[in-house]
PDB file of C-alpha atoms in Angstrom:
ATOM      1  CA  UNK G   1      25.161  87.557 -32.861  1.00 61.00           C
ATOM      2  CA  UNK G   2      28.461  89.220 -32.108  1.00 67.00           C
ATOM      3  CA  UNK G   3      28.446  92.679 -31.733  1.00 77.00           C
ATOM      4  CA  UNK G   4      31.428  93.411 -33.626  1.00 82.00           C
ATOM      5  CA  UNK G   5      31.725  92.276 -37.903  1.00 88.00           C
ATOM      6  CA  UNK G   6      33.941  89.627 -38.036  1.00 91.00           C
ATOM      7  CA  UNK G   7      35.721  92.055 -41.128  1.00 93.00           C
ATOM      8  CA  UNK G   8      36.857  94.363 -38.235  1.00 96.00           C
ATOM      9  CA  UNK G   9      37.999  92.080 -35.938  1.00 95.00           C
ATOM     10  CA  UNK G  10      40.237  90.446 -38.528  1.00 96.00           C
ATOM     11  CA  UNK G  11      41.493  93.767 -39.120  1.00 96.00           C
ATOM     12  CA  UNK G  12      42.349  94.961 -35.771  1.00 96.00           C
ATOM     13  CA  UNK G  13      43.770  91.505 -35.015  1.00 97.00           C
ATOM     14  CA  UNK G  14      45.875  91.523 -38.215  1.00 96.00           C
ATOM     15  CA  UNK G  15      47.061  95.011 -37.667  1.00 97.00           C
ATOM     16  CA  UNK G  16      48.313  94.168 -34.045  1.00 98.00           C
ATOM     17  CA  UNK G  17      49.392  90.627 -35.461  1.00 97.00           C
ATOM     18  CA  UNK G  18      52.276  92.353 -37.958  1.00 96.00           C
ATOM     19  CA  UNK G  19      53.498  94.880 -35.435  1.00 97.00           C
ATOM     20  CA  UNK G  20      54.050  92.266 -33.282  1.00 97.00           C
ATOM     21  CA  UNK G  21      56.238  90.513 -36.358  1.00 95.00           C
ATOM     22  CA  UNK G  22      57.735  93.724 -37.164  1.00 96.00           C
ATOM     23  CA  UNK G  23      59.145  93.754 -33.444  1.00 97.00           C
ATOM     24  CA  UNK G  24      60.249  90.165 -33.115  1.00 96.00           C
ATOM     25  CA  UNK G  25      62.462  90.362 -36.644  1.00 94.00           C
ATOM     26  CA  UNK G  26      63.668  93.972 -35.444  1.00 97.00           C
ATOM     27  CA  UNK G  27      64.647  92.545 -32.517  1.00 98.00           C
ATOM     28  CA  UNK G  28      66.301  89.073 -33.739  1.00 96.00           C
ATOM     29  CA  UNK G  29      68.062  91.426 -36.062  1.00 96.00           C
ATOM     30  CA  UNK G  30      69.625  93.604 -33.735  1.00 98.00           C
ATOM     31  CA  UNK G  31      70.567  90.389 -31.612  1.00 98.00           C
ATOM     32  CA  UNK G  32      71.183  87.921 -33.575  1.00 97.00           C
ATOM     33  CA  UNK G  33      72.465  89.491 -36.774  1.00 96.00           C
ATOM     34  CA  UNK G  34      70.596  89.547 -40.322  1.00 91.00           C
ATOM     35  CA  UNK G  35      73.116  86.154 -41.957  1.00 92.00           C
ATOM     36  CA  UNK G  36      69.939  83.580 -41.031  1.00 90.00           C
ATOM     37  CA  UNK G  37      66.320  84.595 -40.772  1.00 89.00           C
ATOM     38  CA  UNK G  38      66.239  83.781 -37.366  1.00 93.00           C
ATOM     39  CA  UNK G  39      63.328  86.544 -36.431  1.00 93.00           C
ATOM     40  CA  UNK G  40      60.888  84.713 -39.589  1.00 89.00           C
ATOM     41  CA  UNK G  41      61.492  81.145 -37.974  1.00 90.00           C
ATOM     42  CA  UNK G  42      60.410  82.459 -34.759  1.00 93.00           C
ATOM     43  CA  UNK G  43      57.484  83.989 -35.615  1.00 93.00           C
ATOM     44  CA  UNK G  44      56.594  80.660 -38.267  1.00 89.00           C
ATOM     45  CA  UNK G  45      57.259  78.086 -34.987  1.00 91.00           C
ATOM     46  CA  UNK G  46      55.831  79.831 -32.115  1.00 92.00           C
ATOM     47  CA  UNK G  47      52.683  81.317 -34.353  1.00 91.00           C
ATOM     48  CA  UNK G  48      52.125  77.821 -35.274  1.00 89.00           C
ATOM     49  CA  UNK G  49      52.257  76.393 -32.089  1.00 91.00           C
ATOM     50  CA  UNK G  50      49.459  79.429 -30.999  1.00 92.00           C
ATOM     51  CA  UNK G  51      47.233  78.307 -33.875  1.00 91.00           C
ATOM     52  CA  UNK G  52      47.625  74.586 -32.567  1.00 89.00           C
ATOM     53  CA  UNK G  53      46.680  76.057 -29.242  1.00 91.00           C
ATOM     54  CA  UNK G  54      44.028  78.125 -29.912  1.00 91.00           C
ATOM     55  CA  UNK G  55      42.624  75.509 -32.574  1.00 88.00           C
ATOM     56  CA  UNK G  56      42.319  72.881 -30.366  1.00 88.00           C
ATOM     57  CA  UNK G  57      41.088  75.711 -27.422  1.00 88.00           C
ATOM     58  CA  UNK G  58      38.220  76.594 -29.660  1.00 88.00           C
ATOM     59  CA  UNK G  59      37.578  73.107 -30.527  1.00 84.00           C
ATOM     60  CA  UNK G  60      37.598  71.070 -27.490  1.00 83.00           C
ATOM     61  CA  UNK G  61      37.426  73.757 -24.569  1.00 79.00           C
ATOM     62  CA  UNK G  62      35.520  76.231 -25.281  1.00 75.00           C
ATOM     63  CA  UNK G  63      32.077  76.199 -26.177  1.00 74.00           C
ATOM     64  CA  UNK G  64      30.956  79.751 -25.429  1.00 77.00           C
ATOM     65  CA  UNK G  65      33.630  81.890 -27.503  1.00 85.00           C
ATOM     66  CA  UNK G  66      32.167  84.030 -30.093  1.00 90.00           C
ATOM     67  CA  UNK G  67      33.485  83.673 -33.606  1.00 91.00           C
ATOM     68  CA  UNK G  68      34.635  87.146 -33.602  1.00 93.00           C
ATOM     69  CA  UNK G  69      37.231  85.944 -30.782  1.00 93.00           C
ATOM     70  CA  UNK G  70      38.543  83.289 -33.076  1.00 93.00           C
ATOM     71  CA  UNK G  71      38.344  85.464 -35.663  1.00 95.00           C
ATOM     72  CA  UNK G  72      40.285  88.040 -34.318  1.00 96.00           C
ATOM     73  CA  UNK G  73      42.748  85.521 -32.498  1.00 95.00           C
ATOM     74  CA  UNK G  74      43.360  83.541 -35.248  1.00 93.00           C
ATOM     75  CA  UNK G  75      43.089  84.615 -38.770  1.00 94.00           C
ATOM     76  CA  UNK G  76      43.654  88.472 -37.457  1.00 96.00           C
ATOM     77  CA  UNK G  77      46.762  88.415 -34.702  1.00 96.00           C
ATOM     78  CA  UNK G  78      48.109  85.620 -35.992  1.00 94.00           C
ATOM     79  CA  UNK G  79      47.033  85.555 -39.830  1.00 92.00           C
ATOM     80  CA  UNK G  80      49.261  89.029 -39.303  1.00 95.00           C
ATOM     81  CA  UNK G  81      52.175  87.700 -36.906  1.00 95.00           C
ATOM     82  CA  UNK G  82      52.631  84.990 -39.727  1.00 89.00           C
ATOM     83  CA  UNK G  83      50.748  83.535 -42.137  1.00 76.00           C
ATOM     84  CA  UNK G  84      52.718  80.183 -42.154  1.00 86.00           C
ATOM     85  CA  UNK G  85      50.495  79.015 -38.780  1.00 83.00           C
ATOM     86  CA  UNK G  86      47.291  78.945 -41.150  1.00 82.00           C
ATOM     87  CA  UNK G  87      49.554  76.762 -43.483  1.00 88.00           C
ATOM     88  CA  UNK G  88      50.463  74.335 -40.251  1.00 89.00           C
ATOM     89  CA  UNK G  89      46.783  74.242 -39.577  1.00 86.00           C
ATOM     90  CA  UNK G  90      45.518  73.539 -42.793  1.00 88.00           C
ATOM     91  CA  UNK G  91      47.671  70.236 -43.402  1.00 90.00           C
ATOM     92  CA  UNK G  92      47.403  69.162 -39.720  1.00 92.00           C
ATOM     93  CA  UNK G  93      43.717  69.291 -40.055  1.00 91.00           C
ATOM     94  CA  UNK G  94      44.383  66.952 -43.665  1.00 93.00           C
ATOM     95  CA  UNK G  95      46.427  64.816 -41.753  1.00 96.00           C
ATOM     96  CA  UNK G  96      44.239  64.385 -38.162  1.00 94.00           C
ATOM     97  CA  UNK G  97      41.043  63.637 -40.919  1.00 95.00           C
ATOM     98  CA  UNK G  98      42.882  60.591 -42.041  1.00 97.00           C
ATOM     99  CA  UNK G  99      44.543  62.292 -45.481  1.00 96.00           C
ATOM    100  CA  UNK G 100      48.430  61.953 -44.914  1.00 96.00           C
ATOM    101  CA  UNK G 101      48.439  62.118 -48.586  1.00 96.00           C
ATOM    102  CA  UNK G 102      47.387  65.154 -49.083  1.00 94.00           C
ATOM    103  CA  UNK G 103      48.537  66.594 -45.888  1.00 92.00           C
ATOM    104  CA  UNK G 104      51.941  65.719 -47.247  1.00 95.00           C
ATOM    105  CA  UNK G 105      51.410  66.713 -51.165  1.00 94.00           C
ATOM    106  CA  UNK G 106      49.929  69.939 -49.712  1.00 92.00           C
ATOM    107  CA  UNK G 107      52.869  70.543 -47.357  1.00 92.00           C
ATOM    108  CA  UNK G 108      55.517  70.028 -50.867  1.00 94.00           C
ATOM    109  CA  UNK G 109      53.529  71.946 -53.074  1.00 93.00           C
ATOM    110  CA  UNK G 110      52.939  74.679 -50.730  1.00 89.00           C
ATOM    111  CA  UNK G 111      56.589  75.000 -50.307  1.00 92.00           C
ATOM    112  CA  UNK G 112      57.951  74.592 -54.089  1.00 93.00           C
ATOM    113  CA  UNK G 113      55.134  76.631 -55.366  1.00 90.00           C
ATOM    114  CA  UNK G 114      55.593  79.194 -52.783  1.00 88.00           C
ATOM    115  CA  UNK G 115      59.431  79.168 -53.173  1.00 90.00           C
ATOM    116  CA  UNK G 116      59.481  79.439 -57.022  1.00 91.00           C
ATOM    117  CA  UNK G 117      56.356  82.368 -56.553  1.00 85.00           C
ATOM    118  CA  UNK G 118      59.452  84.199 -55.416  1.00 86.00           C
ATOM    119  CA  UNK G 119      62.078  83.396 -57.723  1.00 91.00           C
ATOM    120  CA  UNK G 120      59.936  83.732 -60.422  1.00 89.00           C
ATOM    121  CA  UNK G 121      58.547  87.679 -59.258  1.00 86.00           C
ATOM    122  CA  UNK G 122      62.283  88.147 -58.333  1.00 88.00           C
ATOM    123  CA  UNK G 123      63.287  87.335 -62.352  1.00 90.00           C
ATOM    124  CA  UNK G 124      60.529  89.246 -63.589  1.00 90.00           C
ATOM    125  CA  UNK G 125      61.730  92.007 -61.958  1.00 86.00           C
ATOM    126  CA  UNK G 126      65.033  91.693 -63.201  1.00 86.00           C
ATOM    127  CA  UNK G 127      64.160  91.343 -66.482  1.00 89.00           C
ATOM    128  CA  UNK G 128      61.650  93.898 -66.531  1.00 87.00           C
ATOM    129  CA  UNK G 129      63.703  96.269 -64.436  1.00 80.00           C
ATOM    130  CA  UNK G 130      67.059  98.010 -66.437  1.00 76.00           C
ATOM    131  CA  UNK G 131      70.106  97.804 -64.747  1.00 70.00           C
TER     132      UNK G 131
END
């Protein structure tokens, strides 16, 4: 049994996990310029390449890591840093289990639903909101 609630370790993690994203658009930002989003598609790509990597880690590697590790490392740090890497995860696990249908349906409907989420709390606002 870990020593440590899996609750706190997600917490911790997820606390360190947004600083970290905090930093990296801060930094884009004040490098790049604020026209393109580059900080968000840096954290998206590289936190979804460190799920990949951890995923498969805890998967294939190694068999003695508690699941307050993975906890923490995965849905804490980077469930914080971005939560598009559990996205990634979720359809690449769909489409390694033989479901390319669904990996791809999910992948579309996590996007348009996602993307009108926005527009639609952005019009509600608007319309709710006097100028």
């Amino acid at each position: 049994m870990d020593p440590i609630p899996g609750y706190l370790a997600v917490f911790a993690g997820g606390g360190l996990g947004a600083a970290l994203r905090h930093t990296v658009n801060r930094a884009a930002a004040d490098l790049l310029g604020t026209t393109f989003p580059f900080g968000t598609l840096f954290v998206n790509v590289t936190g979804s390449l460190a799920m990949g990597l951890l995923a498969g880690w805890f998967a294939f590697r190694s068999a003695g890591s508690t699941q307050t590790l993975q906890l923490f490392l995965t849905t804490g740090i980077l469930g914080g840093f971005t939560t598009f890497s559990a996205f990634s995860l979720d359809m690449a696990v769909l489409w390694e289990r033989g479901h390319a249908d669904l990996a791809l349906g999910y992948a579309a409907l996590s996007v348009l639903a996602s993307l009108a989420g926005v527009f639609l709390g952005l019009w509600t606002i608007r319309v709710l909101t006097p100028a």
